[in-house]
Amino acid sequence: MSIQIRKKEHVDLSVTRDVFYSKKTGFERYDFVHNALPEINLDEIDLSAFLLGREFSFPLFISSMTGGYSEAGAVNEVIAAFCEEENLPFGVGSQRVMLENPDQIPSFSVVRKHAPTAFIAANIGGAQLPGGLNKENITILIESIRADCIIVHLNPLQELIQPEGDTRFKGILEGIFFLIENSGLPVIVKETGAGISADTANKLIGIGVKVIDVAGAGGTSWAKVENLRERQHEPMHIFDDWGIPTVDCLRQIAPLKEENNFELISSGGIRGSFDILKSIALGADFTATAQPVIKAIIDGGIEALRSLVNQWKKESKIALTLVGCSNFSEINTKHLVETK
Ligand SMILES: Cc1cc2nc3c(=O)[nH]c(=O)nc-3n(C[C@H](O)[C@H](O)[C@H](O)COP(=O)(O)O)c2cc1C
């Protein structure tokens, strides 16, 4: 099966089937501490946030998802146009397909036509890095979309369940280091839903990774997606719920920020404004979401995406007021109470 067909199957399954973890993100373990005397005016709440030195309108990254087959270009166009209008960062899906098949470059490069000034992340799998990505390929990844940074996704769970998965994981850390040394751009390392532990984070920070996106468990389960694929004759449902819940990743990794210079993105199961607020309160600098965005686009195009994010922004303003914070940098663990 070609990578293009596989990518299309992934998108179709993630918007039509139950591909979610049964286990929760952990955000449900917290409630906000209500402030009956906020001494703040709603219209003065500032939702802006910084990542990699750039200011955005809201701490929400549109996670890497698609590219590399014909309809993918249309989805990328919508994401690009929306992020340009809203000043939000976004990532394209894995560019491996484009490196192997240059005909697919337009389904990625289309993003710059619609987002000439937006912050755009390139994307490549860790599994493609050991002894793989040479300097020429690194240049193609970056130049095809005039990328502002590069995301490396780690997905050993998915590769191990996928019938055609790449199951050689030796040398990925060295491959990430090579990318950092040779790309001239900041590198973000993310998981794809099974989470990043403190041990893994320490290794990444040690080689100069600037941003860690935990992509923890509680949202889209890539074991479930792979187990539902038609090609999957030997589903292994025992792994459907494998992974570290997003909140546990944040609680393990956020304390490392005291002694190390990196930024932390909370993702994996971000499904609303409260998840965003709780993430930042627990020490994340930014958040990211994937499945709700692709679902909104397929159901209702850019209008549906606009209304989803505008709703999250509106609710965030109200919730920040109700905890007595005038912006995201003021919210912290004192504004949360553990309920479970
Ligand atoms: C349809 C789809 C395709 C995806 N493709 C990629 C990809 O190419 N590269 C990547 O880094 N992550 C990819 N992801 C993973 C997401 O970026 C994200 O880490 C994961 O889905 C967890 O977030 P969520 O619970 O908000 O969906 C994809 C997710 C979806 C739903």
CSV table of C-alpha atoms and ligand atoms in Angstrom, one decimal, residues 7 10-11 14 63-65 93-94 123 151 153 190-193 215 219-220 222 267-271 289-292 294, ligand 1:
chain,number,residue,atom,x,y,z
A,7,LYS,CA,-2.4,8.8,4.9
A,10,HIS,CA,-5.7,7.7,8.7
A,11,VAL,CA,-7.7,10.9,8.1
A,14,SER,CA,-9.9,9.6,12.6
A,63,SER,CA,-0.8,20.0,15.2
A,64,SER,CA,0.9,18.3,12.2
A,65,MET,CA,-1.6,16.2,10.3
A,93,GLY,CA,1.9,16.4,8.2
A,94,SER,CA,4.9,14.1,7.7
A,123,ASN,CA,7.5,17.5,9.9
A,151,ILE,CA,9.0,19.0,14.1
A,153,HIS,CA,7.5,13.1,15.6
A,190,LYS,CA,6.6,15.6,19.7
A,191,GLU,CA,5.0,12.2,20.3
A,192,THR,CA,1.8,11.4,18.5
A,193,GLY,CA,-0.5,10.4,21.5
A,215,ALA,CA,1.3,14.6,22.8
A,219,GLY,CA,-7.0,11.9,22.8
A,220,THR,CA,-6.4,10.1,19.5
A,222,TRP,CA,-2.8,5.7,17.1
A,267,SER,CA,-1.1,18.1,23.6
A,268,GLY,CA,-2.9,14.8,23.2
A,269,GLY,CA,-6.6,15.1,24.0
A,270,ILE,CA,-6.9,18.9,24.1
A,271,ARG,CA,-10.6,19.2,23.5
A,289,THR,CA,-4.6,20.0,19.0
A,290,ALA,CA,-5.1,17.7,16.0
A,291,GLN,CA,-8.3,15.6,15.6
A,292,PRO,CA,-10.9,18.3,16.5
A,294,ILE,CA,-9.5,17.9,11.0
B,1,LIG,C1,-5.5,12.5,10.7
B,1,LIG,C2,-4.2,12.7,11.5
B,1,LIG,C3,-3.0,12.6,10.9
B,1,LIG,C4,-1.8,12.8,11.7
B,1,LIG,N1,-0.6,12.8,11.0
B,1,LIG,C5,0.5,13.2,11.7
B,1,LIG,C6,1.8,13.5,11.1
B,1,LIG,O1,1.9,13.3,9.8
B,1,LIG,N2,2.8,13.9,11.8
B,1,LIG,C7,2.7,14.1,13.2
B,1,LIG,O2,3.7,14.5,13.8
B,1,LIG,N3,1.6,13.8,13.8
B,1,LIG,C8,0.5,13.4,13.1
B,1,LIG,N4,-0.7,13.2,13.8
B,1,LIG,C9,-0.7,13.2,15.3
B,1,LIG,C10,-1.2,14.5,15.8
B,1,LIG,O3,-0.3,15.6,15.5
B,1,LIG,C11,-1.3,14.5,17.4
B,1,LIG,O4,0.0,14.4,18.0
B,1,LIG,C12,-2.2,13.3,17.9
B,1,LIG,O5,-3.3,13.1,17.0
B,1,LIG,C13,-2.7,13.6,19.3
B,1,LIG,O6,-3.5,14.8,19.3
B,1,LIG,P1,-5.1,14.8,19.4
B,1,LIG,O7,-5.5,14.0,20.6
B,1,LIG,O8,-5.4,16.3,19.5
B,1,LIG,O9,-5.6,14.3,18.1
B,1,LIG,C14,-1.9,13.0,13.1
B,1,LIG,C15,-3.2,13.1,13.7
B,1,LIG,C16,-4.3,12.9,12.9
B,1,LIG,C17,-5.7,13.0,13.6
